[in-house]
Amino acid sequence: MRTIDRIYIDGQFVLPHGTELFDLHNPATDEVIGRVRLGDVEDTRAAIAAAKRAFASWSRTTKADRLALLQRMHSAMAAKRDQLIEAITVEYGAPVSRSSWMADHAATSFLDAARALEKYDLIQKIGTAEVVMEPIGVAGLITPWNSNASFICNKLAYALAAGCTAVIKPSEMSATQTQVVLEALHEADAPAGVFNIVNGRGDVVGAEMTANPDISKISFTGSTAVGKSIMRAAADTMKRVTLELGGKSPTVILEDADFATAIPLALQAGLGNNGQACINGTRILIPAARTDEAMALAKTYIAGIKTGDPRDPETMIGPMVSQTQYERVERYIRVGIEEGASLVAGGEGHPEGLGGYFVRPTLFANVTNDMTIAREEIFGPVLCLISYEDEADAIRIANDTSYGLYAYVISSNSQRATAIASQIQAGRVSINGAQHDPEVPFGGFKQSGIGREYGVFGLQSYLEPKALLGAVRA
Ligand code: NAD
């Protein structure tokens, strides 16, 4: 069994001062597949000090220097594609179709950030002043387990493009993936200290990063509860924060939609990444008059979904990431039944013939938007069908949530769908699809977070404007 016992500080793989060993599991079998030795506060401080030293020169690099490093990091990550797919599949349980996307996204993040930087004016003439967009300082990057490698790479790419240096705290449950990323990025030959990675617990390493005065910004992806605690703690040192948090996203199917394609699309948007994606459309809003039809189509589609071995290319749903997550999802299924929703598909317990942390893809109908399963983020393959009366009712239900990360609208009339989409309070709304565009902003309204990642917005989140009035250049 493998033990990952190195963290990365100042360009070197080092043994952490922390001694706690944390088990890594294969969620498809519950088997322990490795251990990671976790860093502690002392390790975190050493990483922050290295990033601070490196900031002095990295912050003054030219665009060309930064673009060259981003290109090398892209190539290094692309070269580890197969290893990363394997790590994501085994350690996290993402079906191979999904883990391939994640591994590609990890590599292309560096090119996306390079493109944003290339086009961006770091010195702008505004009014009577020269406005210089300066790197904010040392960035603390904290990632969750549901796409650990791609979050590390995406956050790091934009931080480096802006001229920041970074300390990364990946999810402690994703150490195998982190190790692949780390070995790749080490090959890219970055100046020592420009990026540092400390495996560790959130309430130890993450908390130190949030409190430490030498970190200027935290970019966090994870749960809304932890996001709030980071925001509170960050206030003491007035850190900038980007918080990418949870969601309870609506998929609004209009009555003119072709249900034979709309229902599968809505279910895919709800079940992607084993239902463990912040952007999942977990509340499917359907016209009341077509409820029976929607239920019948959904039941048939779910019956055809393959749940099981994530290595099988046919598999659509793999296991939950952990026993804790399995129990959480099972609890929500019980709550749905207790609150009076009707099971269309799935239900409690493992799918037939499967153990590990597999749950049954589950769909509830007769859900009202005030039920717990319609209000709280479940983070598993458990979806709700909610009926609406007319367009106004659909928009009201879509917006009746404390979240606002994502939404989907499906209609045979794209103009009508666009008009509905523009009334939904969400950072991104996909019309008739589940598109991703790395140039457009990503982030949440309301309690889904603060700030935006990707593209120019992502770059600017690591920059601080400085106005020079009366500036004269040679
Ligand atoms: P989590 O909030 O439990 O943990 C996320 C990270 O924060 C981990 O690295 C964890 O160790 C760390 N952490 C925990 N306590 C901390 C603390 N006190 N200080 C600093 N760091 C701390 O989330 P998770 O369970 O790993 O991930 C699932 C959640 O992430 C879901 O709610 C999901 O919606 C959200 N998510 C959001 C997005 C988005 O872009 N909006 C994307 C993916 C996941």
Coordinates of C-alpha atoms and ligand atoms in Angstrom, one line a residue:
M1 CA 0.0 0.0 0.0
R2 CA 1.2 3.4 -1.0
T3 CA 2.1 6.1 1.6
I4 CA 2.3 9.7 0.3
D5 CA 4.6 11.3 2.7
R6 CA 5.9 14.4 0.9
I7 CA 4.5 17.9 0.6
Y8 CA 6.0 20.5 -1.7
I9 CA 7.7 23.6 -0.3
D10 CA 10.1 26.0 -2.0
G11 CA 10.5 23.8 -5.0
Q12 CA 11.3 20.7 -3.0
F13 CA 9.5 17.5 -2.0
V14 CA 9.8 17.5 1.8
L15 CA 8.7 15.3 4.7
P16 CA 6.0 17.2 6.6
H17 CA 6.6 18.2 10.2
G18 CA 3.0 16.9 10.8
T19 CA 2.8 13.2 11.5
E20 CA -0.9 12.3 11.2
L21 CA -1.6 9.5 8.7
F22 CA -4.9 9.7 6.8
D23 CA -6.4 6.7 5.0
L24 CA -7.3 6.9 1.3
H25 CA -10.1 4.7 0.1
N26 CA -11.3 3.2 -3.2
P27 CA -15.0 4.2 -2.9
A28 CA -16.1 1.5 -5.3
T29 CA -14.9 -1.2 -2.8
D30 CA -14.3 0.6 0.5
E31 CA -10.8 -0.8 0.4
V32 CA -7.9 1.3 1.9
I33 CA -5.6 2.0 -1.1
G34 CA -3.1 4.3 0.6
R35 CA -2.2 6.8 3.2
V36 CA -1.2 10.4 3.2
R37 CA 0.9 12.0 5.8
L38 CA -0.7 15.4 6.7
G39 CA 1.1 18.7 7.2
D40 CA 0.4 20.9 10.2
V41 CA 0.6 24.6 11.1
E42 CA 4.4 24.6 11.0
D43 CA 4.4 23.1 7.5
T44 CA 1.8 25.7 6.4
R45 CA 3.9 28.6 7.8
A46 CA 6.9 27.3 6.0
A47 CA 5.0 27.1 2.7
I48 CA 3.6 30.6 3.2
A49 CA 7.1 31.9 3.9
A50 CA 8.4 30.3 0.7
A51 CA 5.5 31.8 -1.3
K52 CA 6.2 35.2 0.2
R53 CA 9.9 35.1 -0.7
A54 CA 9.1 34.0 -4.2
F55 CA 6.4 36.8 -4.6
A56 CA 9.2 39.5 -4.6
S57 CA 10.4 38.4 -8.0
W58 CA 7.4 36.5 -9.5
S59 CA 5.2 39.6 -9.1
R60 CA 7.6 41.6 -11.2
T61 CA 7.8 39.1 -14.1
T62 CA 6.7 40.0 -17.6
K63 CA 3.7 38.6 -19.4
A64 CA 6.1 36.6 -21.5
D65 CA 7.7 35.0 -18.4
R66 CA 4.3 34.0 -17.1
L67 CA 3.0 32.8 -20.4
A68 CA 6.1 30.6 -20.8
L69 CA 5.6 28.9 -17.4
L70 CA 1.9 28.4 -18.0
Q71 CA 2.7 26.7 -21.3
R72 CA 5.2 24.4 -19.6
M73 CA 2.7 23.6 -16.9
H74 CA 0.1 22.7 -19.5
S75 CA 2.5 20.4 -21.3
A76 CA 3.6 18.8 -18.0
M77 CA 0.0 18.1 -17.0
A78 CA -1.0 16.9 -20.5
A79 CA 1.9 14.4 -20.3
K80 CA 0.4 12.9 -17.1
R81 CA -3.1 12.6 -18.5
D82 CA -3.4 8.8 -18.2
Q83 CA -2.0 8.7 -14.7
L84 CA -4.4 11.4 -13.6
I85 CA -7.4 9.7 -15.1
E86 CA -6.4 6.5 -13.2
A87 CA -6.0 8.4 -9.9
I88 CA -9.3 10.2 -10.3
T89 CA -11.1 7.0 -11.2
V90 CA -9.7 4.9 -8.4
E91 CA -9.6 7.4 -5.6
Y92 CA -12.7 9.4 -6.3
G93 CA -14.9 7.0 -8.3
A94 CA -15.7 9.3 -11.2
P95 CA -16.7 7.3 -14.3
V96 CA -13.9 7.2 -16.8
S97 CA -15.8 9.5 -19.2
R98 CA -15.9 12.1 -16.4
S99 CA -12.4 11.6 -15.1
S100 CA -11.0 12.1 -18.7
W101 CA -12.8 15.4 -18.9
M102 CA -11.4 16.4 -15.5
A103 CA -7.8 15.4 -16.5
D104 CA -8.1 17.4 -19.7
H105 CA -9.6 20.4 -17.8
A106 CA -6.6 20.3 -15.4
A107 CA -4.2 20.6 -18.3
T108 CA -6.1 23.1 -20.4
S109 CA -6.6 25.5 -17.4
F110 CA -3.1 26.7 -17.9
L111 CA -3.8 27.6 -21.6
D112 CA -7.1 29.2 -20.6
A113 CA -5.3 31.4 -18.1
A114 CA -2.6 32.2 -20.6
R115 CA -5.2 33.3 -23.1
A116 CA -6.8 35.6 -20.6
L117 CA -3.5 37.1 -19.6
E118 CA -2.4 37.6 -23.2
K119 CA -5.4 39.8 -24.0
Y120 CA -5.5 41.7 -20.8
D121 CA -4.0 45.2 -20.3
L122 CA -2.2 45.1 -17.0
I123 CA -1.7 48.9 -17.3
Q124 CA -4.8 50.8 -18.3
K125 CA -5.4 54.5 -18.9
I126 CA -8.5 55.5 -17.0
G127 CA -9.6 59.2 -16.7
T128 CA -6.5 61.2 -15.8
A129 CA -4.7 58.2 -14.2
E130 CA -2.6 55.2 -15.2
V131 CA -4.2 52.2 -13.5
V132 CA -1.8 49.4 -12.8
M133 CA -3.3 46.0 -12.1
E134 CA -1.0 44.6 -9.5
P135 CA -0.8 41.0 -8.2
I136 CA -2.6 40.8 -4.9
G137 CA 0.1 38.9 -3.1
V138 CA 0.4 35.3 -1.9
A139 CA -2.8 33.4 -2.7
G140 CA -4.2 30.5 -0.6
L141 CA -6.0 28.0 -2.8
I142 CA -8.3 25.5 -1.1
T143 CA -10.0 22.7 -3.1
P144 CA -12.7 20.1 -2.5
W145 CA -12.6 16.4 -3.4
N146 CA -15.1 16.4 -6.2
S147 CA -12.7 17.6 -8.8
N148 CA -9.5 18.2 -6.8
A149 CA -7.0 18.1 -9.6
S150 CA -8.8 20.5 -12.0
F151 CA -9.5 22.9 -9.2
I152 CA -5.9 23.0 -8.2
C153 CA -4.8 23.6 -11.7
N154 CA -7.5 26.2 -12.5
K155 CA -6.9 28.3 -9.4
L156 CA -3.1 28.1 -9.7
A157 CA -3.1 29.0 -13.4
Y158 CA -5.0 32.2 -12.9
A159 CA -3.0 33.1 -9.7
L160 CA 0.3 32.7 -11.5
A161 CA -0.9 34.5 -14.6
A162 CA -1.7 37.5 -12.4
G163 CA 1.8 37.4 -10.8
C164 CA 0.7 35.9 -7.5
T165 CA 2.5 33.0 -5.8
A166 CA 0.5 30.3 -4.1
V167 CA 0.0 27.9 -1.2
I168 CA -2.4 25.1 -2.1
K169 CA -4.3 23.0 0.3
P170 CA -6.0 20.3 -1.6
S171 CA -8.7 18.0 -0.3
E172 CA -7.0 15.6 2.1
M173 CA -9.2 12.9 0.6
S174 CA -7.6 13.4 -2.9
A175 CA -3.9 12.9 -2.1
T176 CA -3.3 10.5 -5.0
Q177 CA -4.5 13.0 -7.5
T178 CA -2.6 15.8 -5.8
Q179 CA 0.6 13.7 -6.1
V180 CA 0.1 13.3 -9.8
V181 CA -0.4 17.0 -10.3
L182 CA 2.5 17.8 -8.1
E183 CA 4.9 15.5 -9.9
A184 CA 3.8 17.0 -13.2
L185 CA 4.0 20.6 -12.1
H186 CA 7.5 20.0 -10.6
E187 CA 8.6 19.1 -14.1
A188 CA 7.5 22.5 -15.4
D189 CA 10.5 24.0 -13.6
A190 CA 8.8 26.9 -11.9
P191 CA 11.0 29.2 -9.8
A192 CA 11.2 27.8 -6.2
G193 CA 8.4 28.9 -3.9
V194 CA 6.1 30.1 -6.7
F195 CA 3.7 27.3 -5.8
N196 CA 3.7 25.2 -2.7
I197 CA 1.3 22.3 -1.7
V198 CA 0.5 21.2 1.8
N199 CA -1.7 18.2 2.3
G200 CA -3.6 18.6 5.5
R201 CA -6.9 19.0 7.3
G202 CA -9.1 22.0 6.7
D203 CA -9.3 23.0 10.3
V204 CA -5.5 22.9 10.6
V205 CA -3.8 23.9 7.3
G206 CA -6.8 25.7 5.9
A207 CA -7.4 27.6 9.1
E208 CA -3.8 28.7 9.3
M209 CA -3.9 29.9 5.7
T210 CA -7.1 31.9 6.4
A211 CA -5.6 33.5 9.5
N212 CA -2.0 34.1 8.4
P213 CA -1.3 37.8 7.6
D214 CA 1.1 36.9 4.8
I215 CA -1.7 35.5 2.7
S216 CA -3.6 38.2 0.8
K217 CA -6.3 36.2 -0.8
I218 CA -8.1 32.9 -0.4
S219 CA -9.7 31.2 -3.3
F220 CA -11.9 28.5 -1.9
T221 CA -14.1 25.9 -3.5
G222 CA -16.2 23.8 -1.2
S223 CA -19.3 23.8 1.0
T224 CA -21.2 26.9 1.9
A225 CA -20.8 26.2 5.6
V226 CA -16.9 26.2 5.4
G227 CA -17.1 29.2 3.0
K228 CA -18.8 31.2 5.6
S229 CA -16.3 30.3 8.3
I230 CA -13.5 31.3 5.9
M231 CA -15.1 34.6 5.2
R232 CA -15.5 35.4 8.9
A233 CA -11.9 34.4 9.7
A234 CA -10.5 36.3 6.6
A235 CA -12.0 39.5 7.8
D236 CA -9.4 39.9 10.5
T237 CA -6.6 40.4 8.0
M238 CA -9.0 41.9 5.3
K239 CA -8.1 39.1 2.9
R240 CA -9.8 39.1 -0.5
V241 CA -11.9 36.0 -0.9
T242 CA -13.3 34.1 -3.9
L243 CA -15.8 31.6 -2.6
E244 CA -17.2 28.9 -5.0
L245 CA -19.8 27.2 -2.9
G246 CA -22.8 24.9 -3.1
G247 CA -25.9 24.9 -5.2
K248 CA -29.5 23.7 -5.6
S249 CA -29.8 24.5 -9.2
P250 CA -33.1 24.5 -11.2
T251 CA -33.6 23.0 -14.6
V252 CA -36.7 24.6 -16.1
I253 CA -38.3 22.6 -18.8
L254 CA -40.8 24.7 -20.7
E255 CA -44.1 23.1 -21.9
D256 CA -43.0 23.5 -25.6
A257 CA -39.9 21.3 -25.1
D258 CA -39.5 18.0 -26.8
F259 CA -39.7 15.8 -23.7
A260 CA -38.1 12.9 -25.3
T261 CA -34.8 14.8 -25.4
A262 CA -35.5 17.3 -22.6
I263 CA -36.0 14.8 -19.8
P264 CA -32.7 12.9 -20.6
L265 CA -30.8 16.2 -20.8
A266 CA -32.3 17.3 -17.5
L267 CA -31.4 14.0 -15.8
Q268 CA -27.8 14.1 -17.2
A269 CA -27.5 17.7 -15.8
G270 CA -28.7 16.5 -12.5
L271 CA -26.7 13.3 -12.2
G272 CA -23.3 14.3 -13.7
N273 CA -20.2 13.6 -11.7
N274 CA -22.2 11.0 -9.7
G275 CA -24.5 13.8 -8.5
Q276 CA -21.5 15.3 -6.7
A277 CA -21.2 18.4 -8.7
C278 CA -22.0 21.9 -7.5
I279 CA -23.6 22.7 -10.8
N280 CA -26.0 19.7 -10.9
G281 CA -29.6 20.7 -11.8
T282 CA -31.2 18.9 -8.9
R283 CA -34.6 20.6 -9.0
I284 CA -36.3 19.7 -12.3
L285 CA -39.2 22.1 -12.9
I286 CA -41.9 20.7 -15.2
P287 CA -45.3 22.1 -16.4
A288 CA -48.0 20.5 -14.2
A289 CA -50.0 19.4 -17.2
R290 CA -47.1 17.2 -18.4
T291 CA -46.1 15.7 -15.0
D292 CA -47.2 12.2 -15.8
E293 CA -45.4 12.2 -19.1
A294 CA -42.2 13.5 -17.5
M295 CA -42.4 10.9 -14.8
A296 CA -42.8 8.1 -17.2
L297 CA -39.9 9.2 -19.5
A298 CA -37.6 9.8 -16.5
K299 CA -38.4 6.4 -15.0
T300 CA -37.5 4.7 -18.3
Y301 CA -34.3 6.7 -18.7
I302 CA -33.1 6.0 -15.1
A303 CA -33.8 2.3 -15.5
G304 CA -31.3 2.3 -18.4
I305 CA -28.5 4.1 -16.5
K306 CA -25.5 2.0 -15.7
T307 CA -24.4 2.4 -12.1
G308 CA -21.2 0.5 -11.2
D309 CA -17.5 0.1 -12.0
P310 CA -16.2 3.6 -12.8
R311 CA -13.6 2.0 -15.2
D312 CA -16.4 0.7 -17.4
P313 CA -17.0 3.2 -20.3
E314 CA -20.7 2.4 -20.1
T315 CA -21.0 3.5 -16.5
M316 CA -22.8 6.8 -15.9
I317 CA -22.8 6.7 -12.1
G318 CA -20.0 5.6 -9.8
P319 CA -19.9 5.5 -6.0
M320 CA -20.1 8.3 -3.6
V321 CA -16.7 9.5 -2.4
S322 CA -16.9 8.3 1.1
Q323 CA -18.9 6.4 3.7
T324 CA -19.9 9.7 5.2
Q325 CA -21.2 10.9 1.9
Y326 CA -23.0 7.6 1.3
E327 CA -24.8 8.0 4.7
R328 CA -25.6 11.6 4.0
V329 CA -27.3 10.8 0.7
E330 CA -29.2 7.8 2.2
R331 CA -30.4 10.1 5.0
Y332 CA -31.8 12.6 2.4
I333 CA -33.6 9.8 0.6
R334 CA -35.3 8.8 3.9
V335 CA -36.2 12.4 4.5
G336 CA -37.8 12.7 1.1
I337 CA -39.9 9.7 1.8
E338 CA -40.9 10.9 5.3
E339 CA -41.8 14.4 3.9
G340 CA -44.3 12.8 1.5
A341 CA -42.5 12.9 -1.9
S342 CA -43.1 10.0 -4.2
L343 CA -40.3 7.8 -5.4
V344 CA -40.2 7.5 -9.2
A345 CA -36.9 5.6 -9.2
G346 CA -34.2 4.4 -6.8
G347 CA -34.6 4.6 -3.0
E348 CA -32.6 3.6 0.0
G349 CA -29.8 1.0 0.0
H350 CA -27.1 -0.1 -2.4
P351 CA -28.0 -0.9 -6.0
E352 CA -28.4 -4.6 -6.5
G353 CA -25.0 -6.4 -6.6
L354 CA -23.0 -3.4 -5.5
G355 CA -21.3 -2.6 -2.2
G356 CA -18.8 0.2 -1.6
Y357 CA -20.3 3.6 -1.4
F358 CA -22.7 3.1 -4.3
V359 CA -26.2 4.6 -4.0
R360 CA -29.2 4.1 -6.2
P361 CA -29.9 7.0 -8.6
T362 CA -33.1 8.3 -7.2
L363 CA -35.8 10.6 -8.5
F364 CA -38.7 12.0 -6.4
A365 CA -41.9 13.4 -7.8
N366 CA -44.7 15.4 -6.1
V367 CA -42.0 17.5 -4.5
T368 CA -42.8 20.9 -3.3
N369 CA -40.1 23.5 -3.1
D370 CA -40.4 23.8 0.6
M371 CA -39.4 20.2 1.2
T372 CA -35.9 19.6 2.7
I373 CA -34.9 17.6 -0.4
A374 CA -35.7 20.7 -2.6
R375 CA -33.9 23.2 -0.3
E376 CA -30.7 21.5 0.8
E377 CA -27.7 20.5 -1.3
I378 CA -27.7 16.7 -1.2
F379 CA -24.5 16.1 -3.3
G380 CA -25.5 12.8 -4.6
P381 CA -27.7 11.4 -7.4
V382 CA -31.0 12.3 -5.9
L383 CA -33.3 14.6 -7.9
C384 CA -36.6 16.3 -7.5
L385 CA -39.4 16.8 -10.1
I386 CA -41.3 19.9 -9.1
S387 CA -44.5 20.9 -11.1
Y388 CA -45.3 24.5 -11.9
E389 CA -48.4 26.2 -13.3
D390 CA -47.1 28.9 -15.7
E391 CA -43.9 30.7 -16.6
A392 CA -44.2 33.2 -13.7
D393 CA -44.5 30.3 -11.3
A394 CA -41.5 28.5 -12.8
I395 CA -39.4 31.6 -12.4
R396 CA -40.6 32.1 -8.9
I397 CA -39.8 28.5 -7.9
A398 CA -36.4 28.6 -9.7
N399 CA -35.4 31.7 -7.7
D400 CA -36.9 30.5 -4.4
T401 CA -33.6 29.1 -3.0
S402 CA -30.7 30.5 -1.0
Y403 CA -28.4 29.4 -3.7
G404 CA -27.7 30.8 -7.2
L405 CA -24.8 29.0 -8.8
Y406 CA -26.3 27.5 -12.0
A407 CA -29.5 27.0 -13.9
Y408 CA -30.7 25.2 -17.0
V409 CA -33.6 26.1 -19.3
I410 CA -34.9 23.8 -22.0
S411 CA -37.4 24.8 -24.7
S412 CA -37.9 24.3 -28.4
N413 CA -37.9 28.1 -28.7
S414 CA -34.4 29.5 -27.8
Q415 CA -35.6 33.1 -27.7
R416 CA -38.3 32.2 -25.1
A417 CA -35.7 30.2 -23.2
T418 CA -33.3 33.1 -23.2
A419 CA -36.0 35.4 -21.8
I420 CA -36.6 33.0 -19.0
A421 CA -32.9 32.5 -18.4
S422 CA -32.4 36.2 -18.0
Q423 CA -34.9 36.2 -15.1
I424 CA -33.1 33.5 -13.1
Q425 CA -30.7 34.5 -10.4
A426 CA -27.7 32.4 -11.1
G427 CA -24.1 33.0 -12.1
R428 CA -24.5 30.8 -15.2
V429 CA -27.5 29.6 -17.0
S430 CA -27.2 27.0 -19.8
I431 CA -29.9 27.2 -22.5
N432 CA -30.8 23.9 -24.2
G433 CA -27.5 22.1 -23.1
A434 CA -24.9 21.8 -20.4
Q435 CA -22.2 23.9 -22.1
H436 CA -18.9 25.0 -20.6
D437 CA -16.9 27.9 -21.8
P438 CA -13.6 28.7 -20.0
E439 CA -13.7 32.3 -21.1
V440 CA -16.9 33.2 -19.3
P441 CA -17.3 33.9 -15.6
F442 CA -18.2 31.1 -13.2
G443 CA -19.5 31.7 -9.7
G444 CA -22.5 32.2 -7.6
F445 CA -25.3 34.6 -6.7
K446 CA -26.5 34.6 -3.1
Q447 CA -25.1 31.9 -0.8
S448 CA -23.4 30.1 -3.7
G449 CA -20.5 32.3 -3.2
I450 CA -18.6 35.5 -3.9
G451 CA -16.5 36.4 -6.9
R452 CA -15.9 34.7 -10.2
E453 CA -13.4 32.3 -11.7
Y454 CA -12.4 31.7 -15.4
G455 CA -11.4 34.2 -18.1
V456 CA -10.8 37.8 -17.5
F457 CA -13.0 37.7 -14.3
G458 CA -10.8 34.9 -12.9
L459 CA -7.6 36.8 -13.7
Q460 CA -8.9 40.1 -12.1
S461 CA -9.8 38.2 -8.9
Y462 CA -6.0 38.0 -8.3
L463 CA -5.3 41.6 -9.2
E464 CA -5.5 44.8 -7.2
P465 CA -6.0 48.1 -9.1
K466 CA -3.5 50.9 -8.3
A467 CA -4.2 54.3 -9.7
L468 CA -1.2 56.5 -10.5
L469 CA -2.4 60.1 -10.9
G470 CA 0.0 62.4 -12.7
A471 CA 2.1 59.4 -13.8
V472 CA 4.9 60.2 -16.3
R473 CA 6.7 57.3 -18.0
A474 CA 10.0 57.6 -19.8
Ligands
NAD1 P1 -15.7 21.2 2.3 O1 -16.2 22.6 2.4 O2 -16.0 20.2 3.4 O3 -14.1 21.1 2.1 C1 -13.5 21.9 1.0 C2 -12.1 22.1 1.4 O4 -12.0 23.0 2.5 C3 -11.3 20.9 1.8 O5 -10.0 21.0 1.3 C4 -11.3 21.0 3.3 O6 -10.2 20.3 3.9 C5 -11.2 22.5 3.5 N1 -11.7 23.0 4.8 C6 -12.5 22.4 5.7 N2 -12.6 23.1 6.8 C7 -11.9 24.2 6.6 C8 -11.6 25.4 7.4 N3 -12.1 25.6 8.6 N4 -10.8 26.3 6.9 C9 -10.2 26.2 5.6 N5 -10.4 25.1 4.9 C10 -11.3 24.1 5.3 O7 -16.3 20.7 0.9 P2 -16.2 19.2 0.3 O8 -17.1 18.3 1.1 O9 -14.8 18.9 0.1 O10 -16.8 19.5 -1.2 C11 -18.2 19.5 -1.4 C12 -18.7 20.9 -1.4 O11 -18.0 21.7 -2.4 C13 -20.2 21.0 -1.9 O12 -20.9 21.8 -1.0 C14 -20.1 21.6 -3.3 O13 -21.3 22.2 -3.7 C15 -19.0 22.5 -3.2 N6 -18.4 22.7 -4.5 C16 -18.6 24.0 -5.1 C17 -18.1 24.2 -6.3 C18 -18.2 25.6 -7.0 O14 -17.4 25.9 -7.9 N7 -19.1 26.4 -6.6 C19 -17.4 23.2 -7.0 C20 -17.2 22.0 -6.4 C21 -17.7 21.8 -5.1

